[in-house]
Coordinates of C-alpha atoms in Angstrom, one line a residue:
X201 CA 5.1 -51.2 13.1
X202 CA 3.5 -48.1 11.2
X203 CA 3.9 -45.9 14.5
X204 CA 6.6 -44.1 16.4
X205 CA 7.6 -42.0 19.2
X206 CA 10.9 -40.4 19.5
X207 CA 11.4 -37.8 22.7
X208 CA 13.2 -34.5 21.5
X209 CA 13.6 -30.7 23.4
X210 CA 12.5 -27.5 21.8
X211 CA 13.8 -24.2 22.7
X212 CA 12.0 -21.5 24.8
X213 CA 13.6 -18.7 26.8
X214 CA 16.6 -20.8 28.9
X215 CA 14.7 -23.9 28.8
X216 CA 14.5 -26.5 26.7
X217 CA 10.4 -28.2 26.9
X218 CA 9.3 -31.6 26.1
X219 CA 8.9 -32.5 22.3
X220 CA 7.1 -35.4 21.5
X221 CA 7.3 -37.2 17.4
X222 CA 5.0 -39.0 16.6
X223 CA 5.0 -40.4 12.8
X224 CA 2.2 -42.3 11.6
X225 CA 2.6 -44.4 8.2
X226 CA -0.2 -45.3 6.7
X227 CA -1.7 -46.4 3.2
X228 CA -2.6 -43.3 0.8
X229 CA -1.0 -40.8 -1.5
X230 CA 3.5 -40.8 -1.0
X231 CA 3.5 -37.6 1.5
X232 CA 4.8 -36.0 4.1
X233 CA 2.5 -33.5 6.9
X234 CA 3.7 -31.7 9.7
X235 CA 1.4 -30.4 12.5
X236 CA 1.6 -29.3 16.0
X237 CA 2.4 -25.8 15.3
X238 CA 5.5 -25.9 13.3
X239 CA 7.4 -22.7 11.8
X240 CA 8.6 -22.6 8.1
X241 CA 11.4 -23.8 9.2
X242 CA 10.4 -27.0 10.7
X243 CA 8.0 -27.5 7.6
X244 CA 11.0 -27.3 5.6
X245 CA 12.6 -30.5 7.1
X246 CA 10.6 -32.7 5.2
X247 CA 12.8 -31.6 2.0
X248 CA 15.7 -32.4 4.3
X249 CA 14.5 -35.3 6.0
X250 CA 13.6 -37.4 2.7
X251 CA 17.1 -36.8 1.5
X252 CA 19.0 -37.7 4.1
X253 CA 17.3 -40.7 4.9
X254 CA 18.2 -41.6 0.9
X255 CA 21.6 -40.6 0.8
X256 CA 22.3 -42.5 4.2
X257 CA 21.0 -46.1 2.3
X258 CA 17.7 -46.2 3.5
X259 CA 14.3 -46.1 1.8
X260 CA 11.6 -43.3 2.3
X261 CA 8.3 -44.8 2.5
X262 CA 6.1 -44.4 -0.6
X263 CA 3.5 -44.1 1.7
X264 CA 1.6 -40.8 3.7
X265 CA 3.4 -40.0 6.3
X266 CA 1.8 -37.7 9.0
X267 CA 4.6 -36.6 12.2
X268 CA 3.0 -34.8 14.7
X269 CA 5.1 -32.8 17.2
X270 CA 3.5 -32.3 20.7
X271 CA 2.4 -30.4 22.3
X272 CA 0.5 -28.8 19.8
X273 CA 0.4 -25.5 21.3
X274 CA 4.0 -25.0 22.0
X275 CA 5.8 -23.1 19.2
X276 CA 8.6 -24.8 17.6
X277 CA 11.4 -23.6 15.3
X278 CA 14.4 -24.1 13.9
X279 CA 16.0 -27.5 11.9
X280 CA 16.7 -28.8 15.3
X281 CA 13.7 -31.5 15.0
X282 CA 14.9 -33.0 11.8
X283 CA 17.3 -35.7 13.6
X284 CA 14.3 -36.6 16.0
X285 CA 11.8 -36.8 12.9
X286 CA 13.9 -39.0 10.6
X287 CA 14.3 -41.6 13.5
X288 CA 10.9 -41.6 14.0
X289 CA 10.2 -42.2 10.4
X290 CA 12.7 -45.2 10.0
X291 CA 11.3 -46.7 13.2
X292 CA 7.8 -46.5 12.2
X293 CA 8.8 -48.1 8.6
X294 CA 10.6 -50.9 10.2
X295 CA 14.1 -49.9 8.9
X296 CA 15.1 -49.9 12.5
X297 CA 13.8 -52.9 13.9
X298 CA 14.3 -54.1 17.5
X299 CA 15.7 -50.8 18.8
X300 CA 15.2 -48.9 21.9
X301 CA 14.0 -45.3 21.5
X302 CA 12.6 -44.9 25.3
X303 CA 16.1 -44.6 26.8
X304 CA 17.1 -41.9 24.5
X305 CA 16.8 -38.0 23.4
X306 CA 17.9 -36.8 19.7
X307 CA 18.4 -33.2 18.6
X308 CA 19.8 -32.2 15.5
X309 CA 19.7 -30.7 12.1
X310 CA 20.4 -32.5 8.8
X311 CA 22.3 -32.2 5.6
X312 CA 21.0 -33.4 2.3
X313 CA 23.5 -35.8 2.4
X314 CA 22.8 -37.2 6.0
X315 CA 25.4 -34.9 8.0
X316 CA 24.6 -33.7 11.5
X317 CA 24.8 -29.8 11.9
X318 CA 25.2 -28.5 15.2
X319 CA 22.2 -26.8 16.8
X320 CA 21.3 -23.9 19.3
X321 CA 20.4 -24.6 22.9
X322 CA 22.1 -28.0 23.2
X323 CA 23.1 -27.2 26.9
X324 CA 19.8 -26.8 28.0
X325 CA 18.5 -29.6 26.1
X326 CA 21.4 -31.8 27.9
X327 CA 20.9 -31.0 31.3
X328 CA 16.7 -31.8 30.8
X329 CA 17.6 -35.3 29.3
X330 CA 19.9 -36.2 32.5
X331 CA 17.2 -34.8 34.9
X332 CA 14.7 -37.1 33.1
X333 CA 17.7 -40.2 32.9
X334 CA 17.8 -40.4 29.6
X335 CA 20.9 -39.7 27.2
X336 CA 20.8 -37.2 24.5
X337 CA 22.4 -37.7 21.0
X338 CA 23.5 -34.9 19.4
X339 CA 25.7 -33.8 16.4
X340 CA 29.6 -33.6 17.0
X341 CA 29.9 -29.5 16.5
X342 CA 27.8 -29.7 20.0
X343 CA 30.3 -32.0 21.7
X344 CA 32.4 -29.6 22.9
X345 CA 29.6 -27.8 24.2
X346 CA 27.5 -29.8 25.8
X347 CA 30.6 -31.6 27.6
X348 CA 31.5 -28.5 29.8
X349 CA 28.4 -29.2 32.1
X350 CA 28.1 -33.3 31.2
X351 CA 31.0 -34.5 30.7
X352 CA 30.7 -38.2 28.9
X353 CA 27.0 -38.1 29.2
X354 CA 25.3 -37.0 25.7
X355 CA 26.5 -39.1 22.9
X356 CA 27.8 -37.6 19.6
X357 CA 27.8 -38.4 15.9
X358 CA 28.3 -37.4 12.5
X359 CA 25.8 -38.6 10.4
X360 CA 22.5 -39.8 10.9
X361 CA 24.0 -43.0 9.3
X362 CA 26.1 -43.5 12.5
X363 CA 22.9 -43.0 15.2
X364 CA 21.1 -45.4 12.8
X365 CA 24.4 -47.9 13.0
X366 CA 25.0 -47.0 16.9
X367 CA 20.7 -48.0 17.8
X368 CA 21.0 -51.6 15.6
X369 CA 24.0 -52.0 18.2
X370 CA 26.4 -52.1 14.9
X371 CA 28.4 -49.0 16.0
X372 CA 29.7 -46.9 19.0
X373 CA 28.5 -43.1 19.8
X374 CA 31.3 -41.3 21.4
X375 CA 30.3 -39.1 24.7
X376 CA 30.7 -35.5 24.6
X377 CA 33.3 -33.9 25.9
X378 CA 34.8 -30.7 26.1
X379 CA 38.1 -29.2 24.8
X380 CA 41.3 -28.0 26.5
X381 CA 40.3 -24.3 27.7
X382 CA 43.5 -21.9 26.8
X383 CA 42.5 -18.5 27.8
X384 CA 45.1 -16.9 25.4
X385 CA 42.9 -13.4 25.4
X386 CA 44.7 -11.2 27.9
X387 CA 42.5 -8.5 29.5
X388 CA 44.1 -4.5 28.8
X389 CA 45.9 -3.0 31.9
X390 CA 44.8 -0.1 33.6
X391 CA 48.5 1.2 33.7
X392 CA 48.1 2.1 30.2
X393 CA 45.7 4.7 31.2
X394 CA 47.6 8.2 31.7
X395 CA 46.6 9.9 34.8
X396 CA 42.9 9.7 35.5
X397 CA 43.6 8.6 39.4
X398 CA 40.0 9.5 40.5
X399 CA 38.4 7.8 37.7
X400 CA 40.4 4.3 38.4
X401 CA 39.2 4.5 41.9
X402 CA 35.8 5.0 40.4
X403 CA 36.3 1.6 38.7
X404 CA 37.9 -0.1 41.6
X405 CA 34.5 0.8 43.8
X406 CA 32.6 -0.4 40.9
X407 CA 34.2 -3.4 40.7
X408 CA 34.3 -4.2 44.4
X409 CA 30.5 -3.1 44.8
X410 CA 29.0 -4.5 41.6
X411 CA 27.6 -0.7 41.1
X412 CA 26.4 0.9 37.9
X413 CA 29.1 3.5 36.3
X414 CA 28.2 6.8 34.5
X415 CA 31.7 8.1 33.1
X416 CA 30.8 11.6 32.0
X417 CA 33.8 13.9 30.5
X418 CA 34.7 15.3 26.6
X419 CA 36.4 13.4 24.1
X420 CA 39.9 11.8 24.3
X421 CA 39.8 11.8 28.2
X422 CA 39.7 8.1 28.4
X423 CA 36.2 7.0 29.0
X424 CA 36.0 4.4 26.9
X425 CA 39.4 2.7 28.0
X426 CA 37.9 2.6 31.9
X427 CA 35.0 1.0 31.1
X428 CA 37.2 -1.2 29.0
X429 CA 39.1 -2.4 31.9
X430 CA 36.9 -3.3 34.4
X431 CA 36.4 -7.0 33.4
X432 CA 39.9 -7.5 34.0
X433 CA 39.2 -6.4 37.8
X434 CA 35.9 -8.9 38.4
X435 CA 36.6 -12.1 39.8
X436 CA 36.2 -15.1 37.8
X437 CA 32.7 -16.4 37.1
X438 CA 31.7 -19.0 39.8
X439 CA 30.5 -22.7 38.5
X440 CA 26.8 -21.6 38.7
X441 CA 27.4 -18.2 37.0
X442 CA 29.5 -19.6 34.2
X443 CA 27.0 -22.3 33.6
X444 CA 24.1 -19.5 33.2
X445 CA 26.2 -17.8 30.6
X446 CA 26.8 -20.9 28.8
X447 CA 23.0 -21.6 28.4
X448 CA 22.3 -18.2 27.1
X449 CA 25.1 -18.2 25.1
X450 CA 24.2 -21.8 23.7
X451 CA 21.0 -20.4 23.0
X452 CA 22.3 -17.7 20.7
X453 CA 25.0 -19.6 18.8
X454 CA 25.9 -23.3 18.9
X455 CA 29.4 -24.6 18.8
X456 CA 31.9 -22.5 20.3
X457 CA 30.4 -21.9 24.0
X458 CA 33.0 -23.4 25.3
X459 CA 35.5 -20.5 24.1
X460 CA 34.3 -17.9 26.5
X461 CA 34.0 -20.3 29.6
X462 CA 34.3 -18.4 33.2
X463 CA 34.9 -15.6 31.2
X464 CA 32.6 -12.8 32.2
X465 CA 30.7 -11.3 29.2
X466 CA 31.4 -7.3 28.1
X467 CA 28.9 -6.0 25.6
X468 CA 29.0 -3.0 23.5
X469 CA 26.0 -2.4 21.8
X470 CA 25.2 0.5 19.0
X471 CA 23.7 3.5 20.3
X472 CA 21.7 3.2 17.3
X473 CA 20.4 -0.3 18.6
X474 CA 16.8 -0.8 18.7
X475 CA 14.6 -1.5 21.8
X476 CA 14.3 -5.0 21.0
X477 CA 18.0 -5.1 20.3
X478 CA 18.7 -4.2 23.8
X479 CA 15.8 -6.0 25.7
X480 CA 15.1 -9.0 23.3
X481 CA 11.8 -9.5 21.3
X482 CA 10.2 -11.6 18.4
X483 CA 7.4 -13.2 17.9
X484 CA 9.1 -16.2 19.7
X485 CA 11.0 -14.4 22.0
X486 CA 14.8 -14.0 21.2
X487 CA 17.8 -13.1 23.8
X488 CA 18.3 -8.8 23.8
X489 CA 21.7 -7.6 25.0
X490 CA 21.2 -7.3 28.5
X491 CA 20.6 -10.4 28.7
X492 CA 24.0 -11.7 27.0
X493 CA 25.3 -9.5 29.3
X494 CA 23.9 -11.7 31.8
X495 CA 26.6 -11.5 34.9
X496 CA 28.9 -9.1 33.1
X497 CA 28.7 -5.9 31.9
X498 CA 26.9 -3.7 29.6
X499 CA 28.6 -0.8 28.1
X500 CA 26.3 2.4 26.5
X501 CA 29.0 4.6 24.7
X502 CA 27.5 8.1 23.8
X503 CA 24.8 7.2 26.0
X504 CA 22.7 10.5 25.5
X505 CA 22.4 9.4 21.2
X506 CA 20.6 6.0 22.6
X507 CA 16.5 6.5 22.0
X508 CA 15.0 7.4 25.3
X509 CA 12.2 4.7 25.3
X510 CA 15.2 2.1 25.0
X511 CA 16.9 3.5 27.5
X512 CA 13.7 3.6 29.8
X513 CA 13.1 -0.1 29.3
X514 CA 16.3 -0.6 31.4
X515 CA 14.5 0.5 34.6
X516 CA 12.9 -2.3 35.5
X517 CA 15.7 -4.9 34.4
X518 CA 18.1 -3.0 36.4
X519 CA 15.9 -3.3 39.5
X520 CA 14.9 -6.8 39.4
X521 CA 17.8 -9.0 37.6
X522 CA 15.4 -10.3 34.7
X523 CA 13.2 -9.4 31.7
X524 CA 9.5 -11.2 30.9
X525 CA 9.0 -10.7 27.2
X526 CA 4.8 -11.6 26.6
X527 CA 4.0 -12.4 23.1
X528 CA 0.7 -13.5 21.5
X529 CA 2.5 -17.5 20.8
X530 CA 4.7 -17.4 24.0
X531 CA 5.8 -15.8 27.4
X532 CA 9.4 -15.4 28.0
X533 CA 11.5 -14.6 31.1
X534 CA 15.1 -14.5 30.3
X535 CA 18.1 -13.6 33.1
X536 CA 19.4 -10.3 33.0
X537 CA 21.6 -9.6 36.2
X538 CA 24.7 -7.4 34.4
X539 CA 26.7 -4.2 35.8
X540 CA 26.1 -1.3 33.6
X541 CA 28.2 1.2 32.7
X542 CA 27.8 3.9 30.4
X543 CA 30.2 6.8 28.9
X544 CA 28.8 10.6 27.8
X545 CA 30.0 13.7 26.3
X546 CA 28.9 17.0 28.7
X547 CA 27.3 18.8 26.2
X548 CA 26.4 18.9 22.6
X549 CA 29.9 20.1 21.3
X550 CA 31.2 17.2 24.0
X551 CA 32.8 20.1 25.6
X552 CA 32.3 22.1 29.0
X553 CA 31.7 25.5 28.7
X554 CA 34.9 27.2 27.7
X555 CA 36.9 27.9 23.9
X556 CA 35.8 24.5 22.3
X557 CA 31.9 24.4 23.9
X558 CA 30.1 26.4 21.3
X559 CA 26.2 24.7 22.7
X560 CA 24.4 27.7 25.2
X561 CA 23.3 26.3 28.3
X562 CA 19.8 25.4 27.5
X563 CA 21.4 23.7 24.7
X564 CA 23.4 21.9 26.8
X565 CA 20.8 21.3 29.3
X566 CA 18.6 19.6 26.4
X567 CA 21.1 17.8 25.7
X568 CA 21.4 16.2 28.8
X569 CA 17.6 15.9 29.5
X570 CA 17.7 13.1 26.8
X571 CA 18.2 10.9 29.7
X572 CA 15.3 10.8 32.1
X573 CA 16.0 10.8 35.8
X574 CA 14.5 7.8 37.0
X575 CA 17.0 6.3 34.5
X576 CA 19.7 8.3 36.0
X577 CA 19.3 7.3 39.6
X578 CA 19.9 3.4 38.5
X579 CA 23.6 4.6 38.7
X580 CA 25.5 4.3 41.5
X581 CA 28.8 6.6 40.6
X582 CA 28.2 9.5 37.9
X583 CA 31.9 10.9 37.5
X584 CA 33.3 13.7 35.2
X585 CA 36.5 12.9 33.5
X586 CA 38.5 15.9 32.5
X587 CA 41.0 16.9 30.2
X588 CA 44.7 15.8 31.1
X589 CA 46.3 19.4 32.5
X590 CA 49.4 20.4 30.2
X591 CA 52.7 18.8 30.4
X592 CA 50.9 15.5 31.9
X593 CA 51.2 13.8 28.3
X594 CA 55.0 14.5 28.3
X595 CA 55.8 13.4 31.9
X596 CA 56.9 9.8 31.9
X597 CA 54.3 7.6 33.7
X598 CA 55.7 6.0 36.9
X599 CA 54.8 3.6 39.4
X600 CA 51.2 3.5 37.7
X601 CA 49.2 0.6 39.7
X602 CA 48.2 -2.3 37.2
X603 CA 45.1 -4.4 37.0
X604 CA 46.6 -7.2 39.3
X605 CA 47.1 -5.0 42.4
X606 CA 43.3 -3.4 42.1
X607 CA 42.2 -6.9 41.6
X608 CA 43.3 -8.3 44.1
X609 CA 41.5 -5.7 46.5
X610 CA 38.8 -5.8 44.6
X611 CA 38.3 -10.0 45.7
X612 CA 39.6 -8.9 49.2
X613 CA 36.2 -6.8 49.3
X614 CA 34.0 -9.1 47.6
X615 CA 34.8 -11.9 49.7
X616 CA 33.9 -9.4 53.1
X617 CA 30.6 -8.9 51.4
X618 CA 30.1 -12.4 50.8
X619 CA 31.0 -13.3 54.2
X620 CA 28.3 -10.6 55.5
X621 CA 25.4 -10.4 53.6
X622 CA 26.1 -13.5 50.8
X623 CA 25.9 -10.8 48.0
X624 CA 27.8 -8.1 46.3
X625 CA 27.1 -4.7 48.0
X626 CA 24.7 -3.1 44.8
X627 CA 22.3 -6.2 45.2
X628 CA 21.6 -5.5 48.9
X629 CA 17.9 -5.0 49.6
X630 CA 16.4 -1.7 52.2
X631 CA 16.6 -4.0 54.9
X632 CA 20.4 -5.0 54.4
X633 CA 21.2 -1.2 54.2
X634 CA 19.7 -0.4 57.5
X635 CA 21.2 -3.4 58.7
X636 CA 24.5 -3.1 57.1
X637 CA 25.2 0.6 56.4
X638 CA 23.8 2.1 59.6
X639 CA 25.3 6.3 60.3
X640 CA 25.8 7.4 63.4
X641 CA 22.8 10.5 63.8
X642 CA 25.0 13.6 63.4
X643 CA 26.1 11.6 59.8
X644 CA 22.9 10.8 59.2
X645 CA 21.2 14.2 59.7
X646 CA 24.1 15.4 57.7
X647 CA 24.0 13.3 54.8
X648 CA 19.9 14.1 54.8
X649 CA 20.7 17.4 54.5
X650 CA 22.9 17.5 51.4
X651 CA 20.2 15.2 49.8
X652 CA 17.9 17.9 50.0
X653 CA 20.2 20.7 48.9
X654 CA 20.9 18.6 46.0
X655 CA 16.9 17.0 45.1
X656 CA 18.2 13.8 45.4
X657 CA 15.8 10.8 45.8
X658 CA 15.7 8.3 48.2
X659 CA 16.8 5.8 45.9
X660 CA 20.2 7.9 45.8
X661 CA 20.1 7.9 49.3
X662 CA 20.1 4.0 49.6
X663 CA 22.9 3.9 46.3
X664 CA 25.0 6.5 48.5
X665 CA 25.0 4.4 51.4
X666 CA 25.8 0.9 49.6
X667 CA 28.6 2.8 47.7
X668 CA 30.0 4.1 51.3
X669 CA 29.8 0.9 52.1
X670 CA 31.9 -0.7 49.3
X671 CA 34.6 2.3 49.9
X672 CA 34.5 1.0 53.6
X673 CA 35.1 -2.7 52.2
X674 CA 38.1 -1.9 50.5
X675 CA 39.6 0.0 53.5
X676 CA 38.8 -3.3 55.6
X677 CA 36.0 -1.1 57.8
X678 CA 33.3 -2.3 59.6
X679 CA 31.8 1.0 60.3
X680 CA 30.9 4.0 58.2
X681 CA 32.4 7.2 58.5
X682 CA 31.6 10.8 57.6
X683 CA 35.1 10.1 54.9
X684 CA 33.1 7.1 53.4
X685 CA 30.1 9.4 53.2
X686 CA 32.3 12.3 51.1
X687 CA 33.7 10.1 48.9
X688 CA 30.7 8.4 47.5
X689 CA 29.2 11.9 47.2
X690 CA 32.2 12.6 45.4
X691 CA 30.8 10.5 42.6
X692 CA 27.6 12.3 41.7
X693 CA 29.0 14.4 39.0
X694 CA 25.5 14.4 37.2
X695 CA 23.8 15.9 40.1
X696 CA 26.7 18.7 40.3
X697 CA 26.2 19.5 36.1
X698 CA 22.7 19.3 36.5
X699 CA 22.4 22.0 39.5
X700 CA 25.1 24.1 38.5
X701 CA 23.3 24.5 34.5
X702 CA 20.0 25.3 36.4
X703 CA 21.5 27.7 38.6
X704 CA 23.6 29.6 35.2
X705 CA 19.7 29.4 33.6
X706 CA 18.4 31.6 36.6

């Protein structure tokens, strides 16, 4: 027959659409068109197509040869069609007679010499084939990839000379399946940190609360190492969470997934990263670092160099667990639930006021008005971290608490806020604070009270309370106190710098 359909997935956001190929060989001048909206690099594949189909043993037709991929009006890009559009084009010239396309899926990108490459967003692409019943073939550097979420179910090969051999029922596909994990990378203690007690049970009520981290102090103090550490204190990703990372990740790179299973992601970006960096962007949308940071963590070191607009565009992310990217060709909603946690210097200089600050105080207070407030209420704890006093550096460090002890009241917590509400205590909504977090009325007056001495919103006033709450968690307390109250005030160092530079400018 001079016509063929082969069933393939594109790629768009974390899902993985419906390609049809169709290739059509008919009389005419020898040539090869592509249409349904194909990027250069799809229209490339004909190049790649013709000689792999040569150096595997078979014959291009000396015919035209027209391969339309639909929809029309879904973008496609990448080489990942070129597997899909070489079947089709040995099926439509009879080189391939007999066999069943119907029942199967291809992805994949080809060599010149007929070799499978691996390709991005196989584990999307496998889990829509099995909801459809059909089974995907797919190169080998996917294997290991796509066999952490099917195991056995998407066949591999090598070459396209294999799929050809494997469909004329000459040769066997083996399944996918995924390697031995060995989680070799050991996470850095928090007993390596000198001193710093208050800023370690900062990190323990993050942790245990899921709340956003502001670490504020000069340099050397040991901002960077907290924020370092506080993977090692999260719990394990569940099946579901460590199967959304692995379809963003898969979408990103292809072949190594597998490396970081269940391992919750930590990313550092630039503070000279771009807005699109950080939220994602392109004409056909790409993944932004919040969203790799997808059920981790985000880390902004020298957060006040960051460009405010990119910093703005955070807002809404923080607030609502995703990001919808709209671009003229497509519309793009990608997962962005992370924990963030960011790390400043005080003032210009990076010092408080004193010998080594040499900034004046409306220096200082531009300084830290690079950060707009609405930005600043997304975080939870704001904390300053201080010099070590003398002689602390020479004192021998004993009986310092280690990750493993604040982990384990870190699950201890979790798994009371689980057992409540079904979520960690920063994802509560209004309703689950007044239901959850309710203050006897002399607290309540109280804590109104301080709000209003400090200017704080009412967004701070529902943070306060879901940090109080958290403190309460790890104490094994039902009900809050005027002690849970002071301590999550405790950790509004911003608010303090902020009031106290005001006052000095009156």
């Amino acid at each position: 027959m001079s016509l063929s359909r082969v069933i393939t997935r594109a790629a768009l956001g974390v899902e993985a659409p419906l390609v049809t190929v169709e290739v059509h060989i008919s009389r005419g001048l020898p040539g090869l068109s592509l249409v349904g909206l194909p990027e250069k690099t799809v229209k490339e594949a004909r190049d790649r197509v013709r000689s792999a189909i040569i150096n595997s043993g078979f014959d291009f037709p000396a015919k035209r040869v027209t391969v339309n991929l639909a929809p029309a009006d879904l973008p496609k890009e990448g080489g990942r069609f070129d597997l899909p559009i070489a079947v089709a084009i040995l099926a439509a010239s009879e080189q391939l007679p007999g066999v069943e396309l119907a029942q199967f899926e291809f992805l994949g990108e080809l060599a010149l010499s007929g070799a499978l490459r691996g390709v991005q967003g196989a584990i999307p692409a496998a889990m829509a084939a099995k909801e459809a019943d059909r089974r995907l073939i797919l190169p080998a550097e996917n294997a290991a990839d796509v066999g952490l979420v099917q195991q056995g179910e998407s066949l591999v090969a090598e070459s396209l000379m294999e799929i050809c051999a494997f469909l004329l029922k000459q040769h066997s596909l083996s399944p996918g399946k995924a390697e031995e994990i060995v989680n070799e990378e050991k996470s850095e203690d928090l007993c390596d940190i000198i001193g710093q007690q208050q800023g370690k049970r900062a990190l323990e009520i993050a942790a245990a609360g899921g709340h956003n981290l502001l670490l504020i102090g000069p340099p050397g103090t040991g901002k960077t190492m907290l924020a370092m550490r506080l993977t090692g204190l999260l719990p394990p990703l569940t099946e579901r969470e460590a199967l959304e990372c692995a379809i963003i990740a898969s979408i990103v790179k292809s072949g190594d997934v597998h490396k970081q299973w269940r391992r919750r992601p930590f990313r550092l970006p630039h503070h000279s990263s771009t807005l699109y960096a950080l939220i994602g962007g392109g004409s056909i949308p790409q993944p932004g670092e919040i969203t790799l940071a997808h059920n981790g963590v985000l880390f902004l070191d020298e957060l006040p160099e960051f460009n405010r607009k990119t910093l703005d565009a955070l807002r809404e992310p923080l607030e609502t667990g995703e990001i919808t990217i709209s671009r003229a060709r497509a519309k793009v909603t990608w997962p962005a639930r992370f924990q963030l946690v960011a790390a400043m210097n005080p003032s210009p200089t990076g010092h408080y006021q004193g010998n080594h600050n040499r900034s004046t105080p409306q220096q200082t207070l531009c300084y830290l008005s690079r950060l707009s407030g609405p930005f600043l209420d997304r975080f939870d704890l704001s904390l300053e971290i201080p010099l070590l006093p003398p002689g602390m550096l020479s004192q021998p460090q004993k009986n310092a608490e280690g990750s493993n002890e604040v982990r384990l009241r870190v699950l201890e917590a979790r798994e009371r806020q689980l057992a409540r509400q079904g979520k960690v205590n920063a994802l509560m909504s209004n309703a689950e604070v007044q239901q959850w977090c309710g203050l006897q009325q002399a607290d309540a007056e109280w804590l109104e009270s301080v709000l209003v001495k400090l200017g704080l919103s009412v967004r701070a006033w529902q943070r306060l309370l879901k940090v109080s709450r958290t403190i309460a968690d790890l104490a094994g307390q039902e009900r809050l106190s005027r002690a849970h109250l002071l301590e999550a005030l405790s950790y509004r160092g911003m608010d303090r710098m902020m009031a106290h530079l005001h006052k000095s400018l009156e």
